[in-house]
Amino acid sequence: MKKYKGVSTWLAVILATTGLTLAGCAGGYTPQNAPESFPCVAEDKLDKTVAVEAELADLSCSFKRWESMETLHFNVAIKNVSSTPQRYRVNIFLDNGKAVGGLIPRKTGKGLVKPGETAKAVYPVAQMPKQPKAIILKIGTIGP
């Protein structure tokens, strides 16, 4: 009778491990099968808030080597649609709790983004070897 109890416990452990492994591999690009640049998420999984002074010109993703591993990079391009030079704050929140972002332009020594111009930035996500399922994108303006 004791033999069956041990066998059922090991069978449950093996089934649970297999299920978790398969669930972790489901969906999204991985570095082995990802194109050079691809849409980060479907349009219905992107919640974006963009300031009236900005227009999102590009939001795409790619996998590149960073900190000795293939990791997700966000490519962001913002066009200044206002009549004054601007500096933008970009925040990207992922469904797994990670977040990245920064300022465009990062430094103001060469000036701000002039009206009608487009500025770009790339944001790597540490230890993110898969495509996210959902994103919250916030773009706002800040003073110089």
JSON list of C-alpha atoms in Angstrom, two decimals:
[
{"chain": "A", "resi": 1, "resn": "MET", "atom": "CA", "xyz": [0.00, 0.00, 0.00]},
{"chain": "A", "resi": 2, "resn": "LYS", "atom": "CA", "xyz": [2.84, 2.42, 0.76]},
{"chain": "A", "resi": 3, "resn": "LYS", "atom": "CA", "xyz": [4.36, 1.87, -2.70]},
{"chain": "A", "resi": 4, "resn": "TYR", "atom": "CA", "xyz": [1.34, 3.41, -4.40]},
{"chain": "A", "resi": 5, "resn": "LYS", "atom": "CA", "xyz": [1.42, 6.51, -2.23]},
{"chain": "A", "resi": 6, "resn": "GLY", "atom": "CA", "xyz": [5.02, 7.29, -3.25]},
{"chain": "A", "resi": 7, "resn": "VAL", "atom": "CA", "xyz": [4.30, 6.65, -6.93]},
{"chain": "A", "resi": 8, "resn": "SER", "atom": "CA", "xyz": [1.29, 8.98, -6.97]},
{"chain": "A", "resi": 9, "resn": "THR", "atom": "CA", "xyz": [3.29, 11.75, -5.33]},
{"chain": "A", "resi": 10, "resn": "TRP", "atom": "CA", "xyz": [6.06, 11.48, -7.92]},
{"chain": "A", "resi": 11, "resn": "LEU", "atom": "CA", "xyz": [3.50, 11.36, -10.72]},
{"chain": "A", "resi": 12, "resn": "ALA", "atom": "CA", "xyz": [1.88, 14.56, -9.41]},
{"chain": "A", "resi": 13, "resn": "VAL", "atom": "CA", "xyz": [5.28, 16.30, -9.23]},
{"chain": "A", "resi": 14, "resn": "ILE", "atom": "CA", "xyz": [6.17, 15.28, -12.78]},
{"chain": "A", "resi": 15, "resn": "LEU", "atom": "CA", "xyz": [2.79, 16.43, -14.14]},
{"chain": "A", "resi": 16, "resn": "ALA", "atom": "CA", "xyz": [3.03, 19.78, -12.30]},
{"chain": "A", "resi": 17, "resn": "THR", "atom": "CA", "xyz": [6.56, 20.40, -13.60]},
{"chain": "A", "resi": 18, "resn": "THR", "atom": "CA", "xyz": [5.54, 19.56, -17.16]},
{"chain": "A", "resi": 19, "resn": "GLY", "atom": "CA", "xyz": [2.50, 21.85, -16.94]},
{"chain": "A", "resi": 20, "resn": "LEU", "atom": "CA", "xyz": [4.53, 24.78, -15.62]},
{"chain": "A", "resi": 21, "resn": "THR", "atom": "CA", "xyz": [7.18, 24.29, -18.30]},
{"chain": "A", "resi": 22, "resn": "LEU", "atom": "CA", "xyz": [4.61, 24.26, -21.09]},
{"chain": "A", "resi": 23, "resn": "ALA", "atom": "CA", "xyz": [2.77, 27.29, -19.67]},
{"chain": "A", "resi": 24, "resn": "GLY", "atom": "CA", "xyz": [6.02, 29.27, -19.50]},
{"chain": "A", "resi": 25, "resn": "CYS", "atom": "CA", "xyz": [6.84, 28.56, -23.14]},
{"chain": "A", "resi": 26, "resn": "ALA", "atom": "CA", "xyz": [3.43, 29.48, -24.52]},
{"chain": "A", "resi": 27, "resn": "GLY", "atom": "CA", "xyz": [3.11, 32.51, -26.81]},
{"chain": "A", "resi": 28, "resn": "GLY", "atom": "CA", "xyz": [5.38, 35.35, -27.80]},
{"chain": "A", "resi": 29, "resn": "TYR", "atom": "CA", "xyz": [8.64, 35.55, -29.64]},
{"chain": "A", "resi": 30, "resn": "THR", "atom": "CA", "xyz": [11.83, 34.13, -28.25]},
{"chain": "A", "resi": 31, "resn": "PRO", "atom": "CA", "xyz": [15.28, 35.20, -29.45]},
{"chain": "A", "resi": 32, "resn": "GLN", "atom": "CA", "xyz": [15.67, 32.10, -31.65]},
{"chain": "A", "resi": 33, "resn": "ASN", "atom": "CA", "xyz": [12.59, 32.76, -33.83]},
{"chain": "A", "resi": 34, "resn": "ALA", "atom": "CA", "xyz": [12.18, 36.53, -33.61]},
{"chain": "A", "resi": 35, "resn": "PRO", "atom": "CA", "xyz": [12.44, 38.74, -36.68]},
{"chain": "A", "resi": 36, "resn": "GLU", "atom": "CA", "xyz": [14.83, 41.71, -36.52]},
{"chain": "A", "resi": 37, "resn": "SER", "atom": "CA", "xyz": [12.01, 44.10, -35.54]},
{"chain": "A", "resi": 38, "resn": "PHE", "atom": "CA", "xyz": [8.43, 43.21, -34.69]},
{"chain": "A", "resi": 39, "resn": "PRO", "atom": "CA", "xyz": [5.33, 44.76, -33.07]},
{"chain": "A", "resi": 40, "resn": "CYS", "atom": "CA", "xyz": [5.68, 44.54, -29.31]},
{"chain": "A", "resi": 41, "resn": "VAL", "atom": "CA", "xyz": [2.06, 43.54, -28.65]},
{"chain": "A", "resi": 42, "resn": "ALA", "atom": "CA", "xyz": [-1.26, 43.46, -30.46]},
{"chain": "A", "resi": 43, "resn": "GLU", "atom": "CA", "xyz": [-3.01, 46.85, -30.66]},
{"chain": "A", "resi": 44, "resn": "ASP", "atom": "CA", "xyz": [-5.71, 45.75, -28.21]},
{"chain": "A", "resi": 45, "resn": "LYS", "atom": "CA", "xyz": [-3.02, 44.83, -25.63]},
{"chain": "A", "resi": 46, "resn": "LEU", "atom": "CA", "xyz": [-1.37, 48.28, -25.82]},
{"chain": "A", "resi": 47, "resn": "ASP", "atom": "CA", "xyz": [-2.69, 50.87, -23.38]},
{"chain": "A", "resi": 48, "resn": "LYS", "atom": "CA", "xyz": [-1.09, 54.18, -24.37]},
{"chain": "A", "resi": 49, "resn": "THR", "atom": "CA", "xyz": [-1.33, 57.69, -23.03]},
{"chain": "A", "resi": 50, "resn": "VAL", "atom": "CA", "xyz": [0.48, 60.21, -25.24]},
{"chain": "A", "resi": 51, "resn": "ALA", "atom": "CA", "xyz": [0.79, 63.95, -24.50]},
{"chain": "A", "resi": 52, "resn": "VAL", "atom": "CA", "xyz": [-0.86, 66.31, -27.00]},
{"chain": "A", "resi": 53, "resn": "GLU", "atom": "CA", "xyz": [2.59, 67.75, -27.83]},
{"chain": "A", "resi": 54, "resn": "ALA", "atom": "CA", "xyz": [3.80, 64.34, -29.03]},
{"chain": "A", "resi": 55, "resn": "GLU", "atom": "CA", "xyz": [2.97, 61.79, -31.69]},
{"chain": "A", "resi": 56, "resn": "LEU", "atom": "CA", "xyz": [4.13, 58.20, -31.36]},
{"chain": "A", "resi": 57, "resn": "ALA", "atom": "CA", "xyz": [6.04, 57.61, -34.61]},
{"chain": "A", "resi": 58, "resn": "ASP", "atom": "CA", "xyz": [7.31, 54.11, -33.78]},
{"chain": "A", "resi": 59, "resn": "LEU", "atom": "CA", "xyz": [6.95, 51.49, -31.08]},
{"chain": "A", "resi": 60, "resn": "SER", "atom": "CA", "xyz": [8.61, 48.23, -32.04]},
{"chain": "A", "resi": 61, "resn": "CYS", "atom": "CA", "xyz": [10.61, 45.53, -30.33]},
{"chain": "A", "resi": 62, "resn": "SER", "atom": "CA", "xyz": [13.70, 43.51, -31.10]},
{"chain": "A", "resi": 63, "resn": "PHE", "atom": "CA", "xyz": [15.98, 41.05, -29.36]},
{"chain": "A", "resi": 64, "resn": "LYS", "atom": "CA", "xyz": [19.61, 42.09, -28.97]},
{"chain": "A", "resi": 65, "resn": "ARG", "atom": "CA", "xyz": [22.48, 41.01, -26.77]},
{"chain": "A", "resi": 66, "resn": "TRP", "atom": "CA", "xyz": [22.64, 43.07, -23.56]},
{"chain": "A", "resi": 67, "resn": "GLU", "atom": "CA", "xyz": [24.37, 42.18, -20.29]},
{"chain": "A", "resi": 68, "resn": "SER", "atom": "CA", "xyz": [25.57, 38.87, -21.78]},
{"chain": "A", "resi": 69, "resn": "MET", "atom": "CA", "xyz": [22.12, 37.57, -22.80]},
{"chain": "A", "resi": 70, "resn": "GLU", "atom": "CA", "xyz": [19.56, 38.04, -25.56]},
{"chain": "A", "resi": 71, "resn": "THR", "atom": "CA", "xyz": [16.98, 40.43, -24.16]},
{"chain": "A", "resi": 72, "resn": "LEU", "atom": "CA", "xyz": [14.00, 42.47, -25.30]},
{"chain": "A", "resi": 73, "resn": "HIS", "atom": "CA", "xyz": [14.61, 46.04, -26.53]},
{"chain": "A", "resi": 74, "resn": "PHE", "atom": "CA", "xyz": [11.88, 48.66, -27.07]},
{"chain": "A", "resi": 75, "resn": "ASN", "atom": "CA", "xyz": [12.47, 51.02, -30.01]},
{"chain": "A", "resi": 76, "resn": "VAL", "atom": "CA", "xyz": [10.56, 54.28, -29.45]},
{"chain": "A", "resi": 77, "resn": "ALA", "atom": "CA", "xyz": [10.33, 57.25, -31.82]},
{"chain": "A", "resi": 78, "resn": "ILE", "atom": "CA", "xyz": [8.43, 60.43, -30.89]},
{"chain": "A", "resi": 79, "resn": "LYS", "atom": "CA", "xyz": [7.56, 63.30, -33.21]},
{"chain": "A", "resi": 80, "resn": "ASN", "atom": "CA", "xyz": [7.18, 66.80, -31.76]},
{"chain": "A", "resi": 81, "resn": "VAL", "atom": "CA", "xyz": [3.83, 68.11, -33.05]},
{"chain": "A", "resi": 82, "resn": "SER", "atom": "CA", "xyz": [3.84, 71.27, -30.92]},
{"chain": "A", "resi": 83, "resn": "SER", "atom": "CA", "xyz": [5.16, 74.70, -31.90]},
{"chain": "A", "resi": 84, "resn": "THR", "atom": "CA", "xyz": [7.86, 74.75, -29.19]},
{"chain": "A", "resi": 85, "resn": "PRO", "atom": "CA", "xyz": [10.91, 72.55, -28.48]},
{"chain": "A", "resi": 86, "resn": "GLN", "atom": "CA", "xyz": [10.07, 69.71, -26.08]},
{"chain": "A", "resi": 87, "resn": "ARG", "atom": "CA", "xyz": [11.62, 67.06, -23.86]},
{"chain": "A", "resi": 88, "resn": "TYR", "atom": "CA", "xyz": [9.66, 63.86, -23.29]},
{"chain": "A", "resi": 89, "resn": "ARG", "atom": "CA", "xyz": [9.44, 61.29, -20.51]},
{"chain": "A", "resi": 90, "resn": "VAL", "atom": "CA", "xyz": [8.74, 57.73, -21.69]},
{"chain": "A", "resi": 91, "resn": "ASN", "atom": "CA", "xyz": [7.48, 55.04, -19.30]},
{"chain": "A", "resi": 92, "resn": "ILE", "atom": "CA", "xyz": [6.81, 51.47, -20.44]},
{"chain": "A", "resi": 93, "resn": "PHE", "atom": "CA", "xyz": [5.15, 49.07, -17.99]},
{"chain": "A", "resi": 94, "resn": "LEU", "atom": "CA", "xyz": [5.02, 45.35, -18.80]},
{"chain": "A", "resi": 95, "resn": "ASP", "atom": "CA", "xyz": [2.44, 42.79, -17.72]},
{"chain": "A", "resi": 96, "resn": "ASN", "atom": "CA", "xyz": [5.02, 40.89, -15.64]},
{"chain": "A", "resi": 97, "resn": "GLY", "atom": "CA", "xyz": [5.74, 43.88, -13.37]},
{"chain": "A", "resi": 98, "resn": "LYS", "atom": "CA", "xyz": [8.89, 45.09, -15.09]},
{"chain": "A", "resi": 99, "resn": "ALA", "atom": "CA", "xyz": [9.20, 48.68, -16.34]},
{"chain": "A", "resi": 100, "resn": "VAL", "atom": "CA", "xyz": [11.63, 50.71, -18.42]},
{"chain": "A", "resi": 101, "resn": "GLY", "atom": "CA", "xyz": [11.83, 54.24, -19.70]},
{"chain": "A", "resi": 102, "resn": "GLY", "atom": "CA", "xyz": [13.77, 57.44, -19.83]},
{"chain": "A", "resi": 103, "resn": "LEU", "atom": "CA", "xyz": [13.99, 60.90, -21.30]},
{"chain": "A", "resi": 104, "resn": "ILE", "atom": "CA", "xyz": [14.04, 61.94, -24.96]},
{"chain": "A", "resi": 105, "resn": "PRO", "atom": "CA", "xyz": [16.46, 63.57, -25.49]},
{"chain": "A", "resi": 106, "resn": "ARG", "atom": "CA", "xyz": [18.44, 61.95, -22.70]},
{"chain": "A", "resi": 107, "resn": "LYS", "atom": "CA", "xyz": [20.68, 65.00, -22.31]},
{"chain": "A", "resi": 108, "resn": "THR", "atom": "CA", "xyz": [19.81, 68.58, -23.25]},
{"chain": "A", "resi": 109, "resn": "GLY", "atom": "CA", "xyz": [23.32, 69.70, -24.24]},
{"chain": "A", "resi": 110, "resn": "LYS", "atom": "CA", "xyz": [22.42, 69.49, -27.95]},
{"chain": "A", "resi": 111, "resn": "GLY", "atom": "CA", "xyz": [19.00, 71.01, -27.37]},
{"chain": "A", "resi": 112, "resn": "LEU", "atom": "CA", "xyz": [15.45, 69.72, -27.17]},
{"chain": "A", "resi": 113, "resn": "VAL", "atom": "CA", "xyz": [13.33, 68.04, -29.84]},
{"chain": "A", "resi": 114, "resn": "LYS", "atom": "CA", "xyz": [12.44, 70.84, -32.28]},
{"chain": "A", "resi": 115, "resn": "PRO", "atom": "CA", "xyz": [8.93, 71.23, -33.71]},
{"chain": "A", "resi": 116, "resn": "GLY", "atom": "CA", "xyz": [8.33, 68.75, -36.54]},
{"chain": "A", "resi": 117, "resn": "GLU", "atom": "CA", "xyz": [11.40, 66.64, -35.70]},
{"chain": "A", "resi": 118, "resn": "THR", "atom": "CA", "xyz": [11.42, 63.01, -34.59]},
{"chain": "A", "resi": 119, "resn": "ALA", "atom": "CA", "xyz": [13.66, 61.67, -31.82]},
{"chain": "A", "resi": 120, "resn": "LYS", "atom": "CA", "xyz": [14.40, 58.02, -31.07]},
{"chain": "A", "resi": 121, "resn": "ALA", "atom": "CA", "xyz": [15.47, 55.97, -28.09]},
{"chain": "A", "resi": 122, "resn": "VAL", "atom": "CA", "xyz": [16.06, 52.28, -27.34]},
{"chain": "A", "resi": 123, "resn": "TYR", "atom": "CA", "xyz": [15.18, 50.80, -23.95]},
{"chain": "A", "resi": 124, "resn": "PRO", "atom": "CA", "xyz": [16.48, 47.32, -23.03]},
{"chain": "A", "resi": 125, "resn": "VAL", "atom": "CA", "xyz": [14.56, 45.25, -20.48]},
{"chain": "A", "resi": 126, "resn": "ALA", "atom": "CA", "xyz": [16.90, 43.35, -18.16]},
{"chain": "A", "resi": 127, "resn": "GLN", "atom": "CA", "xyz": [16.44, 39.56, -18.14]},
{"chain": "A", "resi": 128, "resn": "MET", "atom": "CA", "xyz": [13.43, 39.61, -20.49]},
{"chain": "A", "resi": 129, "resn": "PRO", "atom": "CA", "xyz": [13.95, 36.80, -23.02]},
{"chain": "A", "resi": 130, "resn": "LYS", "atom": "CA", "xyz": [10.33, 36.80, -24.28]},
{"chain": "A", "resi": 131, "resn": "GLN", "atom": "CA", "xyz": [7.84, 39.14, -25.87]},
{"chain": "A", "resi": 132, "resn": "PRO", "atom": "CA", "xyz": [5.39, 40.74, -23.38]},
{"chain": "A", "resi": 133, "resn": "LYS", "atom": "CA", "xyz": [1.68, 39.97, -23.48]},
{"chain": "A", "resi": 134, "resn": "ALA", "atom": "CA", "xyz": [0.52, 43.52, -22.60]},
{"chain": "A", "resi": 135, "resn": "ILE", "atom": "CA", "xyz": [2.09, 46.99, -22.30]},
{"chain": "A", "resi": 136, "resn": "ILE", "atom": "CA", "xyz": [1.17, 50.31, -20.73]},
{"chain": "A", "resi": 137, "resn": "LEU", "atom": "CA", "xyz": [2.94, 53.19, -22.52]},
{"chain": "A", "resi": 138, "resn": "LYS", "atom": "CA", "xyz": [2.99, 56.71, -21.12]},
{"chain": "A", "resi": 139, "resn": "ILE", "atom": "CA", "xyz": [4.58, 59.66, -22.92]},
{"chain": "A", "resi": 140, "resn": "GLY", "atom": "CA", "xyz": [4.56, 63.07, -21.28]},
{"chain": "A", "resi": 141, "resn": "THR", "atom": "CA", "xyz": [6.43, 66.35, -21.57]},
{"chain": "A", "resi": 142, "resn": "ILE", "atom": "CA", "xyz": [8.78, 67.84, -19.00]},
{"chain": "A", "resi": 143, "resn": "GLY", "atom": "CA", "xyz": [10.55, 71.15, -18.64]},
{"chain": "A", "resi": 144, "resn": "PRO", "atom": "CA", "xyz": [14.09, 71.60, -20.01]}
]
